[in-house]
Coordinates of N, CA and C in Angstrom, one line a residue:
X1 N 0.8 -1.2 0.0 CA 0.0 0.0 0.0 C 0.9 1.3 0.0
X2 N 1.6 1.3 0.5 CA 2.8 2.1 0.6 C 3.5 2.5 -0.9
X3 N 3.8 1.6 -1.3 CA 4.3 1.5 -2.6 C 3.3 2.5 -3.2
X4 N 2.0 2.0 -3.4 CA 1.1 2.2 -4.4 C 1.1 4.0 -4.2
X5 N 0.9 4.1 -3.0 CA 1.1 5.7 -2.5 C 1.7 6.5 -3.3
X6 N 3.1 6.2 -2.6 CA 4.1 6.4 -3.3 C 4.3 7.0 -4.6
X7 N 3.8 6.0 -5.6 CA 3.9 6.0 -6.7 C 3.0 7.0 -7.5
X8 N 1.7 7.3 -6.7 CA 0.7 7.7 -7.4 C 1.1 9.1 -7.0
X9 N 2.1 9.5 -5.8 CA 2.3 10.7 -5.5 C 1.3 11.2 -4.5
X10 N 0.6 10.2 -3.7 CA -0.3 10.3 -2.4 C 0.6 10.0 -1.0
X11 N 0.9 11.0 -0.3 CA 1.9 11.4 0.5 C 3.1 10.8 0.4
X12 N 3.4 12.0 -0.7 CA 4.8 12.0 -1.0 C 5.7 12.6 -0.2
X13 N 7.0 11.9 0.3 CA 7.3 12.3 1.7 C 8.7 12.6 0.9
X14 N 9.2 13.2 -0.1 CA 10.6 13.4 -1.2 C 9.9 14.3 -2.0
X15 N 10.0 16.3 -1.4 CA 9.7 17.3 -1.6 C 10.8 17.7 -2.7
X16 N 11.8 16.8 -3.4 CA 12.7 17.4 -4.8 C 12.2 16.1 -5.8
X17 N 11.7 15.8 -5.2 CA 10.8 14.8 -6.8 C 9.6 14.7 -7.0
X18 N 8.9 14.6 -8.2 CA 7.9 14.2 -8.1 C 7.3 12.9 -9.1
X19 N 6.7 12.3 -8.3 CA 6.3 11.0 -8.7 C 5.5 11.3 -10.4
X20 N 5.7 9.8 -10.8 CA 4.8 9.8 -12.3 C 3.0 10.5 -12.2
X21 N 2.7 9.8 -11.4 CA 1.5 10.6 -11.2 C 0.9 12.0 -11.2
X22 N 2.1 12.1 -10.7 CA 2.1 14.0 -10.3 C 2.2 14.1 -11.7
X23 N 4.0 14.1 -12.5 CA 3.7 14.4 -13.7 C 2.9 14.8 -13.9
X24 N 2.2 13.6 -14.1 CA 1.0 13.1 -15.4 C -0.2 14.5 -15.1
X25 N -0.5 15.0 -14.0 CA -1.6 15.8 -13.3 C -1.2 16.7 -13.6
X26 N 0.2 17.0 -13.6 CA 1.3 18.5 -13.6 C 1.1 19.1 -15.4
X27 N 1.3 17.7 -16.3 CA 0.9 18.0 -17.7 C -0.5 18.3 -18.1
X28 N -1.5 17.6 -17.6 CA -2.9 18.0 -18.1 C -3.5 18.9 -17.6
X29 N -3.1 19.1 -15.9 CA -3.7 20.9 -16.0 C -3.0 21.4 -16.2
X30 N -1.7 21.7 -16.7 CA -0.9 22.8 -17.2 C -1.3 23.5 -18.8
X31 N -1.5 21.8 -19.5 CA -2.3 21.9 -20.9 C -3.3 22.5 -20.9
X32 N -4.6 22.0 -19.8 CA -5.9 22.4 -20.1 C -6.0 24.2 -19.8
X33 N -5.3 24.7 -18.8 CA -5.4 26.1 -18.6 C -4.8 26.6 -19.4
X34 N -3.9 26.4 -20.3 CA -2.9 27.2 -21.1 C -3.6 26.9 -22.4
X35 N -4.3 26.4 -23.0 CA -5.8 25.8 -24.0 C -6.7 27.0 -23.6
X36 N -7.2 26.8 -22.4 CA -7.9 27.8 -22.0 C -7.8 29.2 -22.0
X37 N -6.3 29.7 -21.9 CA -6.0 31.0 -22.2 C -5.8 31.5 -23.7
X38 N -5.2 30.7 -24.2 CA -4.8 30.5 -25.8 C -6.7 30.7 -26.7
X39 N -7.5 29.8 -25.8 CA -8.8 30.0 -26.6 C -9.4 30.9 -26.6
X40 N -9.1 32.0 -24.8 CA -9.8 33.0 -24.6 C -9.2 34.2 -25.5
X41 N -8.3 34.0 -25.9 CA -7.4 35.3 -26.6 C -7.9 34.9 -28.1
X42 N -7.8 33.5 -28.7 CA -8.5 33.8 -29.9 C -9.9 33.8 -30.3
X43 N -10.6 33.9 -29.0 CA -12.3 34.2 -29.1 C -12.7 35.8 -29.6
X44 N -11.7 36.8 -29.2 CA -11.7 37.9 -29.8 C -10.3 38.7 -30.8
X45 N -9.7 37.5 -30.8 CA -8.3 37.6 -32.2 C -7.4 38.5 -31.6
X46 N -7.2 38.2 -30.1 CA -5.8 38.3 -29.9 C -4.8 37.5 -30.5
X47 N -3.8 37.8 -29.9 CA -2.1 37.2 -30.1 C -1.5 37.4 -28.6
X48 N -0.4 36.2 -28.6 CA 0.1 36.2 -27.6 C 1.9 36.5 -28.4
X49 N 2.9 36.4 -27.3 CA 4.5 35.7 -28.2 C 4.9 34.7 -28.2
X50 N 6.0 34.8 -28.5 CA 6.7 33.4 -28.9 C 5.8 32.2 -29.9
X51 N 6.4 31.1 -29.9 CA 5.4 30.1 -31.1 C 4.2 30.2 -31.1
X52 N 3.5 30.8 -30.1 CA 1.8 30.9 -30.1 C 1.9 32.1 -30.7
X53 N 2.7 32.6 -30.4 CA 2.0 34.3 -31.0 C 2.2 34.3 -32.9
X54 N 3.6 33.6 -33.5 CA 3.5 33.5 -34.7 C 2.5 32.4 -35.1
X55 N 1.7 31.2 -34.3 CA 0.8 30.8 -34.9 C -0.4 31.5 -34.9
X56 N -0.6 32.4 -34.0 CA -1.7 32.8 -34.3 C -1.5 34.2 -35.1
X57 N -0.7 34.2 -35.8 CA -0.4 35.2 -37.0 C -0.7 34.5 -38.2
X58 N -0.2 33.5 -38.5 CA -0.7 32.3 -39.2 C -2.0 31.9 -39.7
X59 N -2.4 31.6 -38.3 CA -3.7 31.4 -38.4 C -4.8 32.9 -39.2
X60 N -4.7 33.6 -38.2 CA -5.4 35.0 -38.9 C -5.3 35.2 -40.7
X61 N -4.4 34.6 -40.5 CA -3.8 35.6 -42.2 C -3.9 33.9 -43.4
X62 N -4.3 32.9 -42.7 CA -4.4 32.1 -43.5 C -5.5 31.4 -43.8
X63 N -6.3 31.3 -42.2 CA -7.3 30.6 -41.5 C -7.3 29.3 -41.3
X64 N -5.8 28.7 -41.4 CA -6.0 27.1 -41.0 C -5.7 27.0 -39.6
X65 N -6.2 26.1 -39.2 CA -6.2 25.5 -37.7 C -4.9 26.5 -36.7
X66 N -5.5 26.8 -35.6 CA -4.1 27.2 -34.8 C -3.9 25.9 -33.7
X67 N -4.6 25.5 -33.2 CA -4.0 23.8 -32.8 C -2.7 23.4 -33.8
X68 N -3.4 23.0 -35.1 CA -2.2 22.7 -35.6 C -1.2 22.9 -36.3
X69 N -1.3 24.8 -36.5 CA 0.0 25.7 -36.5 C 0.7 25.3 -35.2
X70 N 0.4 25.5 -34.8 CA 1.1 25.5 -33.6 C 2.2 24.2 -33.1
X71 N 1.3 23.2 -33.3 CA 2.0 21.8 -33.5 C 3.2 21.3 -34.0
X72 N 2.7 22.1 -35.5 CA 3.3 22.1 -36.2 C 5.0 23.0 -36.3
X73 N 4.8 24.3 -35.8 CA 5.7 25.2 -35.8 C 6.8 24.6 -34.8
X74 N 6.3 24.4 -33.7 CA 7.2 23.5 -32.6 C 8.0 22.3 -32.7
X75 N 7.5 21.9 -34.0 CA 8.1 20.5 -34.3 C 10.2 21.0 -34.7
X76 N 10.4 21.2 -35.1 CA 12.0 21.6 -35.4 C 12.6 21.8 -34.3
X77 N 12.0 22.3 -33.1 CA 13.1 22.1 -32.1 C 13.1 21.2 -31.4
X78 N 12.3 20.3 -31.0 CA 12.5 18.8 -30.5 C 14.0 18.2 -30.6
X79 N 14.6 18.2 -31.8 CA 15.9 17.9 -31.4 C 16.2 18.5 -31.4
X80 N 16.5 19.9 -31.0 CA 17.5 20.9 -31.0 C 17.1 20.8 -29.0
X81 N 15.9 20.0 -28.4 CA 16.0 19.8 -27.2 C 16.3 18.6 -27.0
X82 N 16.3 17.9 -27.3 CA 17.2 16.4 -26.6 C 18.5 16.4 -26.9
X83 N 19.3 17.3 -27.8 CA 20.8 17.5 -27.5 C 21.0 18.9 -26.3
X84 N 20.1 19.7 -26.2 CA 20.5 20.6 -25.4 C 19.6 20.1 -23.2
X85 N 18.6 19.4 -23.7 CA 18.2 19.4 -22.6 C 18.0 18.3 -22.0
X86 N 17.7 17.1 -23.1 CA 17.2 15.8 -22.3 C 16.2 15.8 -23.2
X87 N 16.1 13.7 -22.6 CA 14.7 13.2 -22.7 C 13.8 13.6 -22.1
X88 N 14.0 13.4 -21.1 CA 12.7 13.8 -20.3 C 11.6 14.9 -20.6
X89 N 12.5 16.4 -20.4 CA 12.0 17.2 -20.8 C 11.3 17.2 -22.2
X90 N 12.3 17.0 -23.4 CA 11.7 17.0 -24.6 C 10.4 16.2 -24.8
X91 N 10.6 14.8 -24.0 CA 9.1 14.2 -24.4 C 7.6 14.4 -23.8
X92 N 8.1 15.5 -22.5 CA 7.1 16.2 -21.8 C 6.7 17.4 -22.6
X93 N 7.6 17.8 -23.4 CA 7.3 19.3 -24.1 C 6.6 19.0 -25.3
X94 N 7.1 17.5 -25.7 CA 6.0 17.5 -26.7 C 4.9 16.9 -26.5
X95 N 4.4 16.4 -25.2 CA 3.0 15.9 -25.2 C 2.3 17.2 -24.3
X96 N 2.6 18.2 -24.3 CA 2.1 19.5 -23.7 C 1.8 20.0 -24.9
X97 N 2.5 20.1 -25.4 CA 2.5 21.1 -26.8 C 1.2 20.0 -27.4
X98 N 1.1 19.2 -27.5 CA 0.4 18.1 -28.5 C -1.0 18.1 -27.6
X99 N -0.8 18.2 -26.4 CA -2.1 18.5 -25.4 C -3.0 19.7 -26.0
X100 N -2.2 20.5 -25.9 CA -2.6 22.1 -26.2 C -3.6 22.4 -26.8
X101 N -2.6 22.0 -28.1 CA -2.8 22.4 -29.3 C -4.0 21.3 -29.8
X102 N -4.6 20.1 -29.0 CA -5.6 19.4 -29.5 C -6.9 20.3 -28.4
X103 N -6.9 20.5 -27.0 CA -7.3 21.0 -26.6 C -8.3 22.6 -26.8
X104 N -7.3 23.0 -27.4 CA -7.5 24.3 -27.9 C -8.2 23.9 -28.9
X105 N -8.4 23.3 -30.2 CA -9.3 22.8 -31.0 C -10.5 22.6 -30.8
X106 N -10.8 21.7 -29.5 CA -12.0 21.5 -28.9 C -12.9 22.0 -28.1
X107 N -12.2 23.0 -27.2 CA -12.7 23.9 -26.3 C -13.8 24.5 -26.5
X108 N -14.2 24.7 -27.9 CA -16.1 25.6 -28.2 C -16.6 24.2 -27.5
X109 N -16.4 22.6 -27.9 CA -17.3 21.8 -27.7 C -18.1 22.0 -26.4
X110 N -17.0 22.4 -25.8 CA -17.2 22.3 -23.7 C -17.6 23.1 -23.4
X111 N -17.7 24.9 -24.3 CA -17.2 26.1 -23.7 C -17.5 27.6 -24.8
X112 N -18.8 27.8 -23.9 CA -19.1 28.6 -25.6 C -19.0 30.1 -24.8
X113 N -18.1 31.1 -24.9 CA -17.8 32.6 -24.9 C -18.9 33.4 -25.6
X114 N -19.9 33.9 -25.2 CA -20.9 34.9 -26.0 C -19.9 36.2 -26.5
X115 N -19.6 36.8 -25.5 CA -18.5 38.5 -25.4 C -17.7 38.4 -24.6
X116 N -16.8 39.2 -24.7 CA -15.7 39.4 -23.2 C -15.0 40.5 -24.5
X117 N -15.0 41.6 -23.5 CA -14.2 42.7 -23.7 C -12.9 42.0 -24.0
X118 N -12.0 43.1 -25.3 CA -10.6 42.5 -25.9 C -9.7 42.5 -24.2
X119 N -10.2 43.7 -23.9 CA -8.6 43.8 -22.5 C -8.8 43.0 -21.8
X120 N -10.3 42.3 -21.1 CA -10.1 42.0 -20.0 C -9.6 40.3 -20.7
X121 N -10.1 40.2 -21.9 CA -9.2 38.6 -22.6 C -8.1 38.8 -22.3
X122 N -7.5 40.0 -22.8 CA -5.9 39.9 -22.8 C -5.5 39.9 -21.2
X123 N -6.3 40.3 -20.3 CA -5.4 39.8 -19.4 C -6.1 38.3 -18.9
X124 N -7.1 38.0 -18.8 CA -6.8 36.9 -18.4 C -6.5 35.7 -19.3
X125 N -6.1 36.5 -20.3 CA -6.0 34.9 -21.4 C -4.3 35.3 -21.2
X126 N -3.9 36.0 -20.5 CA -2.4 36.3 -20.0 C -1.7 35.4 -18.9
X127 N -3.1 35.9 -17.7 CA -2.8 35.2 -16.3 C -3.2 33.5 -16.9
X128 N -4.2 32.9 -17.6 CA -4.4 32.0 -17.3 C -3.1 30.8 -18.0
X129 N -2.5 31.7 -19.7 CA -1.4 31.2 -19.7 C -0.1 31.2 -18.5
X130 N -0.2 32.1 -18.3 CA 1.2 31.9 -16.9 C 1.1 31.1 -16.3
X131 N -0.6 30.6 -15.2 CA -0.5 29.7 -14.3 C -0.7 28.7 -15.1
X132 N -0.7 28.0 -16.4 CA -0.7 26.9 -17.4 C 1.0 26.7 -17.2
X133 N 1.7 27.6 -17.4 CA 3.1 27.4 -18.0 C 4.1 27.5 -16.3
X134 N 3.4 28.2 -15.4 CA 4.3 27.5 -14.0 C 3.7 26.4 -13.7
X135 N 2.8 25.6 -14.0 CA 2.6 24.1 -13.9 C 3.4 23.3 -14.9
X136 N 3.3 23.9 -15.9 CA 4.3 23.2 -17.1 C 5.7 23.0 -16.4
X137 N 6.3 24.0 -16.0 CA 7.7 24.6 -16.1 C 8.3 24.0 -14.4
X138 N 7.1 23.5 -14.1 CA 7.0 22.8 -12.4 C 7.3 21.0 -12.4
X139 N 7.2 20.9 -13.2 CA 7.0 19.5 -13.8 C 8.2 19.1 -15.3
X140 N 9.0 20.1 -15.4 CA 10.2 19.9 -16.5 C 9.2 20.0 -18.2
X141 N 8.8 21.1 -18.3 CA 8.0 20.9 -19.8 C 8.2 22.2 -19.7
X142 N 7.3 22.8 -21.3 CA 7.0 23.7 -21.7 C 6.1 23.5 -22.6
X143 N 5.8 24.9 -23.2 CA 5.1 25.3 -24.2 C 5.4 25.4 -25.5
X144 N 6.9 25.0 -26.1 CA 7.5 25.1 -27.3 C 8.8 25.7 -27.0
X145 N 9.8 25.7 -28.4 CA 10.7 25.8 -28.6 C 11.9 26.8 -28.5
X146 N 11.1 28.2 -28.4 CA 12.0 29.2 -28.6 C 12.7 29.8 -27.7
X147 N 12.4 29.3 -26.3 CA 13.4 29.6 -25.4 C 14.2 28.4 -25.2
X148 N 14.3 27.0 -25.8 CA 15.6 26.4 -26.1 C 16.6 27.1 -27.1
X149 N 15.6 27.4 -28.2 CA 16.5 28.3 -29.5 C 17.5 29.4 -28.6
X150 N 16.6 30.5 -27.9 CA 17.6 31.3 -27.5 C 18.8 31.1 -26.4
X151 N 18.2 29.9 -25.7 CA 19.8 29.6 -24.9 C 20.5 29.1 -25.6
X152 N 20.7 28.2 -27.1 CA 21.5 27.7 -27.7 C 22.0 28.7 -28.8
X153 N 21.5 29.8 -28.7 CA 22.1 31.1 -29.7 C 23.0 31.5 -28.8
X154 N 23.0 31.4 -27.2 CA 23.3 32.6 -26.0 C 24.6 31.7 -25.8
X155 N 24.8 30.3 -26.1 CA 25.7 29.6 -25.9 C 26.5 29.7 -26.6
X156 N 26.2 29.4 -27.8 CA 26.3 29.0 -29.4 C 27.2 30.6 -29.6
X157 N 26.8 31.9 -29.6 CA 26.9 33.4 -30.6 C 27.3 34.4 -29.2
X158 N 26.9 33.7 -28.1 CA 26.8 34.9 -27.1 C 25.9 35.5 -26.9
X159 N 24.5 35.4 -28.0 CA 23.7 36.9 -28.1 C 22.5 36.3 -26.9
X160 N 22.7 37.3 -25.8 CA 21.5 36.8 -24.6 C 20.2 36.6 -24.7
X161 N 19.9 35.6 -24.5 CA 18.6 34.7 -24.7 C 17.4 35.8 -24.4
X162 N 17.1 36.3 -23.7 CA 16.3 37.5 -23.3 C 16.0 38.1 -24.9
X163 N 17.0 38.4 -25.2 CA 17.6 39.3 -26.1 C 16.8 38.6 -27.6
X164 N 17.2 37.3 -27.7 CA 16.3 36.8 -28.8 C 15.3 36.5 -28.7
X165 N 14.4 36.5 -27.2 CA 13.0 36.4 -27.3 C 12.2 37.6 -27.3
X166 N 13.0 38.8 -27.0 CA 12.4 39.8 -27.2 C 12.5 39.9 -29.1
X167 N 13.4 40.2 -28.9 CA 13.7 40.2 -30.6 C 12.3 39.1 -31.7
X168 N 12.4 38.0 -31.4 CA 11.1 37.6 -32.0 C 9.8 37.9 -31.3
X169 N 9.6 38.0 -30.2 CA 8.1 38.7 -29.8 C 7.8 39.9 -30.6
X170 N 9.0 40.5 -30.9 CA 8.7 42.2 -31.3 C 8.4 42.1 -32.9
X171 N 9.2 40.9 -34.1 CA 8.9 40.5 -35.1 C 7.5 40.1 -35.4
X172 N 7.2 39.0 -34.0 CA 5.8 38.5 -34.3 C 4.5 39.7 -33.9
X173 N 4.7 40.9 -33.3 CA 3.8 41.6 -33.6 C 3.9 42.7 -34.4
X174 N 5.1 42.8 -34.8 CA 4.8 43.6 -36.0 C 4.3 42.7 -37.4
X175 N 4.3 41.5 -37.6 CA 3.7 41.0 -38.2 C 2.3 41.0 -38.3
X176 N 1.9 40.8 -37.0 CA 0.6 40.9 -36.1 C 0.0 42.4 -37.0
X177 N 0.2 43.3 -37.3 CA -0.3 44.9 -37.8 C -0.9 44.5 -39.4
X178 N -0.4 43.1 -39.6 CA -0.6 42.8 -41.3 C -1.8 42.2 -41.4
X179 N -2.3 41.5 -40.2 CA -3.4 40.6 -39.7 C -4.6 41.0 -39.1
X180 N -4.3 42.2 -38.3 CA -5.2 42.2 -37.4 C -5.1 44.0 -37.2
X181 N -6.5 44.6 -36.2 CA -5.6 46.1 -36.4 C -5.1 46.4 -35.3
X182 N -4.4 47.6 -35.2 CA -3.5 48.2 -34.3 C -4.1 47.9 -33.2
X183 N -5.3 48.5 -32.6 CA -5.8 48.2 -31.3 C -5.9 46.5 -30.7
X184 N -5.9 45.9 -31.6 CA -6.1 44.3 -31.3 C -4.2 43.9 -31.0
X185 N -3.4 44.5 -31.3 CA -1.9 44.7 -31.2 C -1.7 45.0 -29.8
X186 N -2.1 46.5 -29.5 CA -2.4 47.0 -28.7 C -2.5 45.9 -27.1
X187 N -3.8 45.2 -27.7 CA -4.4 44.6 -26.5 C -3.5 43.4 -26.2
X188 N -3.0 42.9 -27.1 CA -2.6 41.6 -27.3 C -1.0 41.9 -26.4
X189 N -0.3 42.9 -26.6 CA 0.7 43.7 -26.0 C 0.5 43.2 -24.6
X190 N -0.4 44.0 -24.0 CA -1.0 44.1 -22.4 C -1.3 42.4 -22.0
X191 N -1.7 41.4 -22.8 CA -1.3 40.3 -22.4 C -0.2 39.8 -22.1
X192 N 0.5 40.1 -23.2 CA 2.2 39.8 -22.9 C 2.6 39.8 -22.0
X193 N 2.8 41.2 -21.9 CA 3.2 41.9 -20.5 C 2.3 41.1 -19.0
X194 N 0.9 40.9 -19.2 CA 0.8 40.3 -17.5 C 1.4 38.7 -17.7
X195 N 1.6 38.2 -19.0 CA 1.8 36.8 -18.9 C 3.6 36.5 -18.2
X196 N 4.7 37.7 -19.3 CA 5.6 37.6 -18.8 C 5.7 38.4 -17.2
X197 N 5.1 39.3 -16.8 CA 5.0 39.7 -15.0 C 4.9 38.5 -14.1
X198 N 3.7 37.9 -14.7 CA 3.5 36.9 -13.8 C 4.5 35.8 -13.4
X199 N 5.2 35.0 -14.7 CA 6.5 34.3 -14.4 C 7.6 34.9 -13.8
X200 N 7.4 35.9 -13.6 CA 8.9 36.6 -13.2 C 8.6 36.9 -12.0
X201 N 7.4 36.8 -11.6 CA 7.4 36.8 -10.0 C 7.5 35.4 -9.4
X202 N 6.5 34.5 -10.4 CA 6.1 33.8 -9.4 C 7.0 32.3 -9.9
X203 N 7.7 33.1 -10.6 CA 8.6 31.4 -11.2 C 10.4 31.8 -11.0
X204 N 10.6 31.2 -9.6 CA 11.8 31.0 -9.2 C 12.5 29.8 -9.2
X205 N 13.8 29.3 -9.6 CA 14.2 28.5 -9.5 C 14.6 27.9 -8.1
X206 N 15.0 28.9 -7.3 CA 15.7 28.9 -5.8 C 14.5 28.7 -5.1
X207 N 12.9 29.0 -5.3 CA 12.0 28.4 -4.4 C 11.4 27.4 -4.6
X208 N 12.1 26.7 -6.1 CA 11.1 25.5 -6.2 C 12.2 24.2 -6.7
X209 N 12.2 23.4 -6.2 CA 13.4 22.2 -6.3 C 13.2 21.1 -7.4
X210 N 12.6 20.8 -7.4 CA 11.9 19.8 -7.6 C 12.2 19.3 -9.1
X211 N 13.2 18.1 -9.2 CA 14.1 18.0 -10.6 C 13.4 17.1 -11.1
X212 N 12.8 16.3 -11.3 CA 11.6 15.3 -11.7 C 11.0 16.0 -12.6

């Protein structure tokens, strides 16, 4: 019985690991709320950055699926993360991303939005990405590829990782002006901003251990 505990991650008495179960709990609500943010932003055609934000530039300007833009866009750096990061991580990154992006497809079925004002989407299609991606990022995953790209440029060229994800955020909304109009730019901006605030408060490495 102990074992079984154990295992499932029902009093877990080893606060730097976490059991398969957890995982497994750690991936699906990190998916399902970050689905949920990702859907609230394109219920009124926001944009977010990074790979979501150029898929949903994509999307707008094409109209195919953003599930599987998105899927799709992330696929090239998978190995550029199992030489830089690991298994582990990489094959958690791609069943989050693969969560998501099916997730986000489905969500009208479960979940029908009449109106919501653009700002108040953008922020909480902001906050609810953040607390999607500190459960991700709690559990060794993510949301895609581009902050492996930029530590492997920052390693690789010297040019600071910061530095390249700014640099493509600021690409993908000025792309964003070709798609959609300035005020929808505007709003989608103000998500950014609470999505990256919120990680930066509340996602420390020194308060959270836990290498599993």
């Amino acid at each position: 019985m102990a074992q079984v505990s154990s295992v499932l991650g029902i009093w877990n008495t080893n606060p730097s690991r976490h059991t398969p179960i957890e995982d497994v709990q750690g991936l699906l609500a990190g998916s399902m709320i970050s689905a949920l943010g990702l859907y609230l932003l394109a219920k009124v055609g926001l944009l977010t950055g990074g790979m979501a934000g150029l898929a949903f530039v994509l999307h707008y300007w094409s109209g195919m699926s953003f599930g599987l833009l998105f899927f799709l866009l992330n696929l090239p750096f998978y190995l550029l993360s199992l030489r830089r990061v690991g298994v582990d991580f990489t094959l958690k990154t791609f069943v989050a991303v693969g969560l998501t992006s099916f997730l986000v497809e489905i969500e009208s079925r479960f979940l029908v939005i009449e109106t919501v004002a653009p700002i108040w989407a953008a922020v909480l299609g902001g906050l609810l990405l953040g607390f999607g991606l500190l459960a991700l990022y709690r559990h060794r995953a993510s949301l895609g590829g581009l902050g492996i790209l930029a530590v492997y440029l920052q390693d690789r060229f010297g040019i600071r990782a910061g530095l390249v994800q700014l640099a493509f955020d600021l690409v993908v909304m000025a792309l964003a002006f070709a798609v959609v109009s300035p005020m929808i730019v505007l709003y989608s901006v103000v998500g950014a901003v609470v999505l990256n605030l919120f990680l930066t408060i509340n996602h420390r490495s020194d308060r959270y251990i836990a290498l599993r």
